[in-house]
Coordinates of C-alpha atoms in Angstrom, one line a residue:
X1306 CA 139.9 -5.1 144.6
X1307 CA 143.8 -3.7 144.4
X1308 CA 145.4 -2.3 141.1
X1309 CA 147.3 -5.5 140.4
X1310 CA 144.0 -7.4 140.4
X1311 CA 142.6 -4.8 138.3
X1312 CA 145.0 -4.7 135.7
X1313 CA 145.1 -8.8 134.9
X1314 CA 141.6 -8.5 133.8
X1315 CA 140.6 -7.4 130.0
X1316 CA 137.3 -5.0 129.2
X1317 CA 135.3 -8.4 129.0
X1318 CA 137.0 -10.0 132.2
X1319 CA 136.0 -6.7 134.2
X1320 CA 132.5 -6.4 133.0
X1321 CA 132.2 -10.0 133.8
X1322 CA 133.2 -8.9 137.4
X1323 CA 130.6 -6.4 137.5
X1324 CA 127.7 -8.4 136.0
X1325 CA 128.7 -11.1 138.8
X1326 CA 128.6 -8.2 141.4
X1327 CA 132.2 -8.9 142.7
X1328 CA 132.9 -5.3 142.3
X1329 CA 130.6 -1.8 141.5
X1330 CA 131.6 0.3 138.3
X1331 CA 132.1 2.9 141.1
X1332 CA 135.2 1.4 142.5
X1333 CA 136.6 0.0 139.2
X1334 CA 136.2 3.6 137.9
X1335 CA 138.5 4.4 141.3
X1336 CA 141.2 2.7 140.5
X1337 CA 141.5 3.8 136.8
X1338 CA 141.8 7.3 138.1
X1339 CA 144.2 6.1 140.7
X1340 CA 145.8 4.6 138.3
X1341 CA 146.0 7.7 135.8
X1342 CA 147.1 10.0 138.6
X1343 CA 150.0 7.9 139.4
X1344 CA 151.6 7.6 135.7
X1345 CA 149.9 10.7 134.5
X1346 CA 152.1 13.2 135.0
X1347 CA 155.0 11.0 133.3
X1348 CA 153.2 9.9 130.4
X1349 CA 150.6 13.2 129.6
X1350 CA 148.4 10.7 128.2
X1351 CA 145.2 12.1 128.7
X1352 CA 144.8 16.3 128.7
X1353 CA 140.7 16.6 129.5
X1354 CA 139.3 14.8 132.6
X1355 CA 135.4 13.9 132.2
X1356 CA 135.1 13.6 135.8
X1357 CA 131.3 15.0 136.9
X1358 CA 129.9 12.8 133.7
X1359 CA 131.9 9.6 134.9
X1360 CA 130.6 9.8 138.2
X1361 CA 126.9 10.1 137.0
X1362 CA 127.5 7.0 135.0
X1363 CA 128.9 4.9 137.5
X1364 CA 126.0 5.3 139.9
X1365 CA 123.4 4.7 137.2
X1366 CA 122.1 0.6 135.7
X1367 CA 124.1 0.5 132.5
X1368 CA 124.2 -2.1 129.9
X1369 CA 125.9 -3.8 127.3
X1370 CA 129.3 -6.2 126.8
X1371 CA 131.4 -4.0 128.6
X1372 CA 128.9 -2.4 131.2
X1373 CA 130.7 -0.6 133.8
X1374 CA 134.2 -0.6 132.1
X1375 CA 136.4 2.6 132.7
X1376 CA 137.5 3.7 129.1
X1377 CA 139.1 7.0 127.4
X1378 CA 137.9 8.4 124.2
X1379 CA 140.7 10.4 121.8
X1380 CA 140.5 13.5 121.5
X1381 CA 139.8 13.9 118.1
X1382 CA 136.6 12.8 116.4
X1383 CA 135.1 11.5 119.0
X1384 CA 133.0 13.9 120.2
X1385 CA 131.0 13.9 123.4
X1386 CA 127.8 16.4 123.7
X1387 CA 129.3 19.1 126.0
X1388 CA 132.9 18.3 126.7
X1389 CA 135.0 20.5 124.5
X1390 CA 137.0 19.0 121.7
X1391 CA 140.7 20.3 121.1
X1392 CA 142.1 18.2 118.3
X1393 CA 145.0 19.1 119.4
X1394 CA 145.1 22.4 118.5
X1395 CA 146.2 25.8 120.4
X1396 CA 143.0 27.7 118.9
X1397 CA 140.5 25.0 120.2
X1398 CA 141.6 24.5 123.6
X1399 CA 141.6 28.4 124.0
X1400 CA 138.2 28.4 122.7
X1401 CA 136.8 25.7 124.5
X1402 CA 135.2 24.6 121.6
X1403 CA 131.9 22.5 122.6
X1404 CA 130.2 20.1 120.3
X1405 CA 126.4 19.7 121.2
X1406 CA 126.2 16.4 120.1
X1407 CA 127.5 13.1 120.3
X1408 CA 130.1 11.8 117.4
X1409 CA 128.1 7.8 116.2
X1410 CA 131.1 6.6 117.2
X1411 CA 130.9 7.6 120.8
X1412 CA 127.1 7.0 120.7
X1413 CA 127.6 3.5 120.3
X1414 CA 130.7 3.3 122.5
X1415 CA 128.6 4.9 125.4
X1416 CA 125.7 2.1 124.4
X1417 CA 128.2 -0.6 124.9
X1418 CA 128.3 0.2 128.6
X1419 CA 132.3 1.5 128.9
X1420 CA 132.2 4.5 131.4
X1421 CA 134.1 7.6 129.7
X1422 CA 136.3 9.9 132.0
X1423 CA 138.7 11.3 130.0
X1424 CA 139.8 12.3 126.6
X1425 CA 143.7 11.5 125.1
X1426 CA 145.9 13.7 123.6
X1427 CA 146.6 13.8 120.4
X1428 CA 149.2 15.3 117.2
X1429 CA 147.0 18.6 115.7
X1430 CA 144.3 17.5 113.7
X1431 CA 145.9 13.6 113.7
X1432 CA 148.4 14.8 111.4
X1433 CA 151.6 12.6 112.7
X1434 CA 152.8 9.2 113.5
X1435 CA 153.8 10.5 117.1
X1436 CA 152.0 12.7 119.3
X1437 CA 153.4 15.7 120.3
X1438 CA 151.4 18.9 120.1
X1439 CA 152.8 22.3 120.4
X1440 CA 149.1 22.9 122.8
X1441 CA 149.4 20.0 125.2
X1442 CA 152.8 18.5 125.0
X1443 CA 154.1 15.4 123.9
X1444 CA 152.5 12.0 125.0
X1445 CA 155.8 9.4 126.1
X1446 CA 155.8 5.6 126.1
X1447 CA 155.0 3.8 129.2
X1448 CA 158.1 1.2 128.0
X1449 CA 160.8 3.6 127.7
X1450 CA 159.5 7.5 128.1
X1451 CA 162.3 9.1 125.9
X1452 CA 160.1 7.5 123.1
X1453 CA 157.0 8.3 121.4
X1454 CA 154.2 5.8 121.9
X1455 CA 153.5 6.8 118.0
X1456 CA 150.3 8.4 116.8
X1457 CA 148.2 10.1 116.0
X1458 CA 146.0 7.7 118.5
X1459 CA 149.2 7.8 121.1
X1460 CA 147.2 9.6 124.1
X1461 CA 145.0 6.4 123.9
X1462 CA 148.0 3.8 123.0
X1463 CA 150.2 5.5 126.3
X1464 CA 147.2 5.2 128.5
X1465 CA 145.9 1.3 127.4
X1466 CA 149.6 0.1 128.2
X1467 CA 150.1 1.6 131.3
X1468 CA 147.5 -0.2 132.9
X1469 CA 145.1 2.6 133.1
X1470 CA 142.2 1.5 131.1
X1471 CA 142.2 -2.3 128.8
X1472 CA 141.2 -0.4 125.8
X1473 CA 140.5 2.9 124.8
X1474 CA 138.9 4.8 121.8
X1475 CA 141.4 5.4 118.2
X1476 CA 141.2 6.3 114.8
X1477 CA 142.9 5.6 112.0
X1478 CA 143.5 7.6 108.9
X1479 CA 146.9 6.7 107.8
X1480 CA 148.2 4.0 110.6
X1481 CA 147.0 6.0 113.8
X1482 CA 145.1 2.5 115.0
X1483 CA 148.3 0.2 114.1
X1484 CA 151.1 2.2 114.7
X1485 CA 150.9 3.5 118.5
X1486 CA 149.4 -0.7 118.8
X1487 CA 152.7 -1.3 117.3
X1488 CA 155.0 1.2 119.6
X1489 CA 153.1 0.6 123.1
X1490 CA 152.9 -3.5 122.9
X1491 CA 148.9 -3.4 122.1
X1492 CA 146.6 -5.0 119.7
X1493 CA 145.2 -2.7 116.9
X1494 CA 142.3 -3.4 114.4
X1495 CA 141.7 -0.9 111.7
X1496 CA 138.6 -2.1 110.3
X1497 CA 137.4 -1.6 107.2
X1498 CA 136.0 1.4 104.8
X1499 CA 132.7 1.9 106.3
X1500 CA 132.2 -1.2 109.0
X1501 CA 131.9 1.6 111.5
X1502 CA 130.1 4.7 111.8
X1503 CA 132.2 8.0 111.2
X1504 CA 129.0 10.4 111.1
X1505 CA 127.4 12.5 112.1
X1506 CA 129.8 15.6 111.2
X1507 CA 132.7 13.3 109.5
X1508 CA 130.9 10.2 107.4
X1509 CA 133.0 9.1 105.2
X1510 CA 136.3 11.1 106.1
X1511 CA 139.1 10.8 103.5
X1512 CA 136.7 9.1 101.3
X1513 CA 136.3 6.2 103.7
X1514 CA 140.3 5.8 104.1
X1515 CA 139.8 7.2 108.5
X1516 CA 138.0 4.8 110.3
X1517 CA 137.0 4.9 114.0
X1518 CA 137.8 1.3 116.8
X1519 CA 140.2 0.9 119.7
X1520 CA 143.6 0.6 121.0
X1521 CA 143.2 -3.0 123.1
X1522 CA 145.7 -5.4 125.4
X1523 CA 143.7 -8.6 124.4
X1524 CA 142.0 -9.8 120.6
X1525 CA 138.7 -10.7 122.4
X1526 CA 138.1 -7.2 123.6
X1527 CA 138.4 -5.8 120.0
X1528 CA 136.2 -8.3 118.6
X1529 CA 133.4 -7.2 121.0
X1530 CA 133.6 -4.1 120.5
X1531 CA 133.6 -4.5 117.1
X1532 CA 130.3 -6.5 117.5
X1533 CA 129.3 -3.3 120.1
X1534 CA 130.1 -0.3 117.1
X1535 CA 129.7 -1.9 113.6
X1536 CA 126.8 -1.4 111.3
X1537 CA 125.2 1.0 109.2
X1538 CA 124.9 4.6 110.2
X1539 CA 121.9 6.9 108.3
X1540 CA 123.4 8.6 105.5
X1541 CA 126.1 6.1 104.7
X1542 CA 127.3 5.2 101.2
X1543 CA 127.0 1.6 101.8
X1544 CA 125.7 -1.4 104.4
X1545 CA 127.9 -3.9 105.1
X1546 CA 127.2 -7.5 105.6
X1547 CA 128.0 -8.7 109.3
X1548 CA 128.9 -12.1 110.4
X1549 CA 126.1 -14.3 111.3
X1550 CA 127.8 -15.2 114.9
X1551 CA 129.7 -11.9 115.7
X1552 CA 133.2 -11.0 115.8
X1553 CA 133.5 -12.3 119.3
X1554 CA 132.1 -15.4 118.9
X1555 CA 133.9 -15.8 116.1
X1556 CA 137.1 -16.1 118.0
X1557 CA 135.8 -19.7 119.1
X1558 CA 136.9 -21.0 115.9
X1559 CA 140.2 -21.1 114.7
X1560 CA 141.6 -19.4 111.3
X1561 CA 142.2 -21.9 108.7
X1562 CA 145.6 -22.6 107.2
X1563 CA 146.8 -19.5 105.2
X1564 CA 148.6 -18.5 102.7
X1565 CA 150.4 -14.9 103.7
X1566 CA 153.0 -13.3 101.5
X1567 CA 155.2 -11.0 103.6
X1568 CA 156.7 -7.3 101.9
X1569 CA 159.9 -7.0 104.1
X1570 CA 161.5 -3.9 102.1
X1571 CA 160.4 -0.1 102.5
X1572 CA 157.5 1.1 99.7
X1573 CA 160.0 4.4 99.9
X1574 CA 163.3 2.4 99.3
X1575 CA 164.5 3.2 102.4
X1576 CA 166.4 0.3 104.4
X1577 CA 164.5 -1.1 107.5
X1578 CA 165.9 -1.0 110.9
X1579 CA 167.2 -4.3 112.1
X1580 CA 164.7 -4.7 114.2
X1581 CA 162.0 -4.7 112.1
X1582 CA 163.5 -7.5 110.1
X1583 CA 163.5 -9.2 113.4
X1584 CA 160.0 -8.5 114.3
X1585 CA 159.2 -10.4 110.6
X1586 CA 161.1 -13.3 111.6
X1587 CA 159.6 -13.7 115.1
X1588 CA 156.4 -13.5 113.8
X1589 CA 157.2 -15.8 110.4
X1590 CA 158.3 -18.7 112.6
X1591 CA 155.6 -18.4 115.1
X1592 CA 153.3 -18.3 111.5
X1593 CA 155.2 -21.4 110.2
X1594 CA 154.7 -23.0 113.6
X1595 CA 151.2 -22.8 113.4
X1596 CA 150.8 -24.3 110.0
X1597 CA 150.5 -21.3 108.0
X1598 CA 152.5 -20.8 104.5
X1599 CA 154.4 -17.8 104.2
X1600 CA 156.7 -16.8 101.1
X1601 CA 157.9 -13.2 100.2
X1602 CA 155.1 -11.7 97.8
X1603 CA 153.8 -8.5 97.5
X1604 CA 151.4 -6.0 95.6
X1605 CA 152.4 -4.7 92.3
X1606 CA 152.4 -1.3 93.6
X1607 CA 154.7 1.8 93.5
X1608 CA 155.0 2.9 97.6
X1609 CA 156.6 6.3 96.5
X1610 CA 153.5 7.1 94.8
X1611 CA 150.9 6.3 97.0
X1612 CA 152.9 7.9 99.6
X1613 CA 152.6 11.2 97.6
X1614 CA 148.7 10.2 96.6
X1615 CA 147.6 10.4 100.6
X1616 CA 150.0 13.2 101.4
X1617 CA 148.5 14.9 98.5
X1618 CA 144.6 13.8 100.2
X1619 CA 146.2 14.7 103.9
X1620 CA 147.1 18.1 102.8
X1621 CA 144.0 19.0 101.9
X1622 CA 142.1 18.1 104.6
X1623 CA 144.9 19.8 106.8
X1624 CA 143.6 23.2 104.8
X1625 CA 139.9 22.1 105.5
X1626 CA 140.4 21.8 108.5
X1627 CA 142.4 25.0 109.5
X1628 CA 140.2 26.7 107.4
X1629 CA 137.1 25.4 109.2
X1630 CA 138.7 26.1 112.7
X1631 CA 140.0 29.6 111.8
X1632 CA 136.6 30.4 110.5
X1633 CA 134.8 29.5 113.9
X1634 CA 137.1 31.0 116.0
X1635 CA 138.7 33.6 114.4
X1636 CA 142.1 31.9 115.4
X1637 CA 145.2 33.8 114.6
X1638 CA 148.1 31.8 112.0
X1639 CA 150.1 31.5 115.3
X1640 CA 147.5 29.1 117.0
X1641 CA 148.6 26.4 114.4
X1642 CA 151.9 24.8 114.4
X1643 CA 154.3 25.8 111.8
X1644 CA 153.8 22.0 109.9
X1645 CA 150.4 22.1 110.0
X1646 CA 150.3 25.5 108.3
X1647 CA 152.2 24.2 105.3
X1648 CA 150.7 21.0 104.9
X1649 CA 147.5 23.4 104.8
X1650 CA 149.2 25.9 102.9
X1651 CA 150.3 23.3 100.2
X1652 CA 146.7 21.3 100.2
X1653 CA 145.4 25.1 99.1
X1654 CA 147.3 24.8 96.3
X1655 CA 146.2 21.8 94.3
X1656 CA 143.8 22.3 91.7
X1657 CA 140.6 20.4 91.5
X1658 CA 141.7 18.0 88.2
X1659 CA 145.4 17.4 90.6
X1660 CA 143.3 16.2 93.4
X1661 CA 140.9 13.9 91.1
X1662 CA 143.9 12.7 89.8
X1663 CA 145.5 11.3 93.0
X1664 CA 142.1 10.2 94.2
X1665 CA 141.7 8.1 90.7
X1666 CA 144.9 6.1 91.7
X1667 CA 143.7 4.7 94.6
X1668 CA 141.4 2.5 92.2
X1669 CA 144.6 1.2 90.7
X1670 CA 145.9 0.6 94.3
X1671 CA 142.5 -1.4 95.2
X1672 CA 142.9 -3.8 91.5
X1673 CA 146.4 -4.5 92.6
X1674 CA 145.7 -5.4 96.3
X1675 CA 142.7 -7.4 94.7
X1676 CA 145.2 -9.4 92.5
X1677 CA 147.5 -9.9 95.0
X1678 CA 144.8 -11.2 97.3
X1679 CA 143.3 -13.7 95.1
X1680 CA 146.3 -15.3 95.4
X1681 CA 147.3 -14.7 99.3
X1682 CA 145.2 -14.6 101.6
X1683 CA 146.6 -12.1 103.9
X1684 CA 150.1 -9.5 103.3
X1685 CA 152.3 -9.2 106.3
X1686 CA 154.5 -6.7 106.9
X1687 CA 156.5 -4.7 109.7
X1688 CA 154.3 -2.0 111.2
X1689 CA 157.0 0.1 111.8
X1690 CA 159.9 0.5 109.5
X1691 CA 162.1 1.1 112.8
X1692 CA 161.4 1.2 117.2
X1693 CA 159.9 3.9 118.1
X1694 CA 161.6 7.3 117.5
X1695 CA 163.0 9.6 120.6
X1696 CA 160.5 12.3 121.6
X1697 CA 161.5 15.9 119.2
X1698 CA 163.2 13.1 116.8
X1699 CA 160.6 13.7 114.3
X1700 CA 160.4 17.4 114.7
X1701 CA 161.0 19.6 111.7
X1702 CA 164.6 20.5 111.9
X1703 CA 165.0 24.5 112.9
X1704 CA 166.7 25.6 109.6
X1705 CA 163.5 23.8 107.4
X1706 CA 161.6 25.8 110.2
X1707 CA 163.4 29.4 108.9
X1708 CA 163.0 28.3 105.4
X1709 CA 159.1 27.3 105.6
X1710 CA 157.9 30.6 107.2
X1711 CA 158.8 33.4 104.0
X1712 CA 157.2 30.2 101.8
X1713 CA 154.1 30.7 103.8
X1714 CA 153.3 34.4 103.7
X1715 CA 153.5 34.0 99.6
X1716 CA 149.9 33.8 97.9
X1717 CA 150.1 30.1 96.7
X1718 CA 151.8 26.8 97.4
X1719 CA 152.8 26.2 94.3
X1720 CA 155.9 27.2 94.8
X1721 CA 156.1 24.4 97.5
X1722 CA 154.9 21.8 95.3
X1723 CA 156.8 22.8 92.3
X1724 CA 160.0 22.9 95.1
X1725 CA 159.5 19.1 95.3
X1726 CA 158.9 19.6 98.8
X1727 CA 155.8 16.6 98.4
X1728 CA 158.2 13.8 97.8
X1729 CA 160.4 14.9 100.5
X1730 CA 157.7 14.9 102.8
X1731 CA 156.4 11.7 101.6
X1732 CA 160.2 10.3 103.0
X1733 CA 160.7 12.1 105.8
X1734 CA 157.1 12.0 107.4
X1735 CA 156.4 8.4 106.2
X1736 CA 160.1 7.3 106.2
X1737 CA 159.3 4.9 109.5
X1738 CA 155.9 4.3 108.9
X1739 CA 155.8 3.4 105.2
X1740 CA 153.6 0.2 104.9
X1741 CA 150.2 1.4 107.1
X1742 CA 148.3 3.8 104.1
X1743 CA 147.9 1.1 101.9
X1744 CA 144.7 -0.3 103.7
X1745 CA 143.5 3.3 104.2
X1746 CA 143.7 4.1 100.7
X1747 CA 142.4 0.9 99.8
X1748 CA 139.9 0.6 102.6
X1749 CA 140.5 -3.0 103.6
X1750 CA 140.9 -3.9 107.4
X1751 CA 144.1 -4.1 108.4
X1752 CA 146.1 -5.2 112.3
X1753 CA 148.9 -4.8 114.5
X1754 CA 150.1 -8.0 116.4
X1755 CA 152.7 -7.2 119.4
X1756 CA 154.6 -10.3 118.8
X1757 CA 158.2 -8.9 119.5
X1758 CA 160.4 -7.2 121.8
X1759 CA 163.3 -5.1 120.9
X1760 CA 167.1 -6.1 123.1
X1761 CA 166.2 -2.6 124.3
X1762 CA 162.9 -3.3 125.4
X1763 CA 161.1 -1.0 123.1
X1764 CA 157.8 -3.4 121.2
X1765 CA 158.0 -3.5 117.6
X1766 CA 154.5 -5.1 115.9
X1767 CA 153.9 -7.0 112.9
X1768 CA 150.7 -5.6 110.5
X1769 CA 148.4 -7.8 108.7
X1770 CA 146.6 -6.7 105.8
X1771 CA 143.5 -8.4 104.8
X1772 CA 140.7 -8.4 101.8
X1773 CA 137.7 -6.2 102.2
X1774 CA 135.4 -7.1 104.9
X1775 CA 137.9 -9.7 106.5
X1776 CA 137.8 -8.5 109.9
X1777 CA 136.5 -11.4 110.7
X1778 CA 139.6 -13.4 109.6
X1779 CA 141.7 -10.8 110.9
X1780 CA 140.8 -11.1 114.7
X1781 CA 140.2 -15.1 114.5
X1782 CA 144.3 -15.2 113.4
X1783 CA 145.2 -12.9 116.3
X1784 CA 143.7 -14.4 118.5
X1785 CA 145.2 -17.7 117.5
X1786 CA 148.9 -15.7 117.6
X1787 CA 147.7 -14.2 121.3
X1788 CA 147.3 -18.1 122.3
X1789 CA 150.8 -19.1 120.7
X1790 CA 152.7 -16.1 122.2
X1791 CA 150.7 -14.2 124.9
X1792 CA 151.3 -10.9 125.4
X1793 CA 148.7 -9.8 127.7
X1794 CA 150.2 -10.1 130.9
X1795 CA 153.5 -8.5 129.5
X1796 CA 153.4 -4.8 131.3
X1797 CA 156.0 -1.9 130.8
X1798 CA 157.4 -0.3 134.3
X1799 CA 157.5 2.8 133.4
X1800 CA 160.5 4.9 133.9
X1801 CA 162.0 8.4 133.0
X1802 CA 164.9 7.5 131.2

């Protein structure tokens, strides 16, 4: 088989292949590392190669949907027994530190049959909506590589559009599923709180709000591996209810007509690019065309103060987190980037009854999402308030750099919370990606659909949000939007501009 063969097939297409014997998991795991080596050193999508164990794999009888399929795991959270885990961070890779067992999640990615060799890179700890860690570099989009391919699952996003892999492993805390989907031209499920396993070290992360799936080019493959990784873990707070036929097989049957109210202003106030009005339009008509009923509609909710409620949750685990690693490794302050420090710094400083607080209001959040979806049966939005930002455009700026540092060394953050330096984080951080932390916070499923292309060639996706435990109704629309508007065979040439 050559590359261009290779890359017109999906997951399911090249298992198919391999289960028919038209081709060995050998040499499909060939030309994914061809592949990689070619757009590699452009794109610095994936920072760990898993060579030794992918080569062990390939010669052995695997099975399951996608037996035999090359695939990437990120590399955060998704731990695999004896590779080391960096997270991103300066301390960890130093450290080499090496996790002696297997995260669920991977478990049951490794039972599906997909052949790891590799891990993606990722922002420290997952902590941006681009990737570009001080320890391994910023990740670039295969469609234009002066832009971020967003993040925090951008490693994975970079690597699935540039033909290396059809899908690879994501997570998804506060959009990192939906928003590198939405900059790199993919498909991106965040499924619900709790449909897939987050244990054993993490269950339940964020209260439920980070979930575990994949970055994919086609709907079918993310419906099978949905049908490969969901259920009930030991330990977990609840069981969710599957559907009878699968998620797959789901797919055979088309959605029925909707009703989908679209928000198409900021949650901050802030004006949308152009472009992400466009991206609404595309995808209203193609809705309209298909027999669904759309109308501007919205949750009764206020979008500057969840914004500050999961920055207030975020900055805690950021201090969890850097206190967990520092307490491991012995890691010195400067083996965390400057950002992380302060969100750490400032998630020190809430008191117990301040986090409670925020973490009550997501119940409020949940009733009004519930009210608004017993009316509508889905809320569309942009994914991204504007195209994907220049690499270092999201960057602190160098005199808020000066400023931080004295603020650091004092004994509490209060002073950074009492600065109001919160709500200008909120803006700022979530300023083009305001409308993915509703489902987290909620903990319904949520999508991105690559259903438009900006004049400058840069993808712009449209998100779906859905009730709790409609994945199911999620994937059976996307795929009927995949028929209408295909976007599968729609590859970036990758350049260095």
């Amino acid at each position: 088989m050559e590359y261009s063969e290779y890359v017109r097939h999906d997951a399911l297409g090249l298992a198919r292949l391999v289960a028919e014997r038209q081709i060995q998991p050998s040499e499909l795991l060939a030309l994914a590392r061809g592949r990689l080596d070619e757009v590699n050193p452009s794109l610095n999508a994936v920072i760990r190669r898993m060579d030794t164990i992918a080569d062990a794999r390939a010669a052995e009888q695997v099975d399951g949907a996608f037996a035999g399929v090359p695939f990437l795991i990120k590399d955060l959270f998704q731990d695999y027994a004896g590779v080391p885990s960096s997270n991103g961070n300066a301390a960890l890779k130093r450290t080499g530190d090496t996790p002696q067992a297997h995260a669920e999640i991977t478990r049951r990615f490794i039972a599906s049959g997909v052949n790891i060799f590799g891990k993606t890179n990722t922002p420290e700890f997952g902590s941006k909506g681009v990737t570009e860690p001080q320890a391994f570099g910023a990740t670039r989009n295969p469609w234009n590589t002066s832009h971020t391919p967003g993040g925090s699952s951008g490693g994975s996003a970079a690597a699935v559009a540039a033909g290396v892999v059809p899908m690879a492993g994501a997570n998804d805390g506060g959009g990192s599923i939906r928003i590198p989907a939405a900059c790199c031209g993919l498909f991106g499920l965040k499924p619900g709180r709790a449909r897939v396993p987050g244990g054993p070290a993490r269950s339940d992360l964020m209260h439920g709000a980070a979930v575990d799936h994949v970055v994919t080019r086609s709907v079918r493959d993310s419906a099978a591996m949905l049908d490969a990784v969901a259920g009930y873990e030991q330990g977990a707070i609840v069981r969710l209810t599957e559907p009878e036929s699968g998620y797959l097989a789901g797919l055979d049957t088309p959605p029925p007509k909707l009703r989908i109210g679209v928000l198409d202003t900021s949650p901050l106030g802030i004006p949308l690019h152009e472009q992400a009005h466009a991206a609404l339009d595309t995808t209203t008509r193609l809705l309209e065309s298909l027999g669904h009923g759309v109308e501007r509609a919205a949750p009764a909710i206020d979008g500057l103060q969840l914004g500050r409620d999961f920055l207030s949750m975020w900055f805690v685990q950021m201090a969890m987190q850097v206190d967990a690693v520092r307490a491991r490794t012995g890691a010195a302050a400067d083996e965390f980037e400057l950002d992380t420090r302060a969100m750490a710094h400032v998630g020190r400083a809430f008191s117990a009854t301040e986090y409670v607080t925020a973490f009550e209001r997501w119940r409020g959040y949940r009733h009004a999402l519930a009210e608004f979806h017993a009316e509508y049966d889905l809320l569309l939005t942009p994914t991204l308030a504007n195209p994907p930002s220049r690499i270092g455009e999201s960057a602190t700026p160098r005199w808020q750099q000066i400023a931080l540092r004295p603020l650091l060394s004092l004994p509490s953050g209060r002073v950074l919370i009492r600065s109001g330096i919160v709500d200008q984080i909120a803006r700022d951080n979530l300023k083009h990606v305001p409308f993915t932390q509703l489902a987290n916070l909620t903990g319904v499923p949520a999508m991105s659909v690559p259903l438009h292309m900006t004049p400058d060639g840069l993808p712009m996706g449209s998100q779906f949000v859905g009730a709790p435990s409609s994945e199911a109704l999620l994937l059976r629309l996307g795929a009927q939007l995949e028929e209408a508007a295909p976007w599968f065979q729609r590859l970036p040439t990758i350049d260095n501009r």
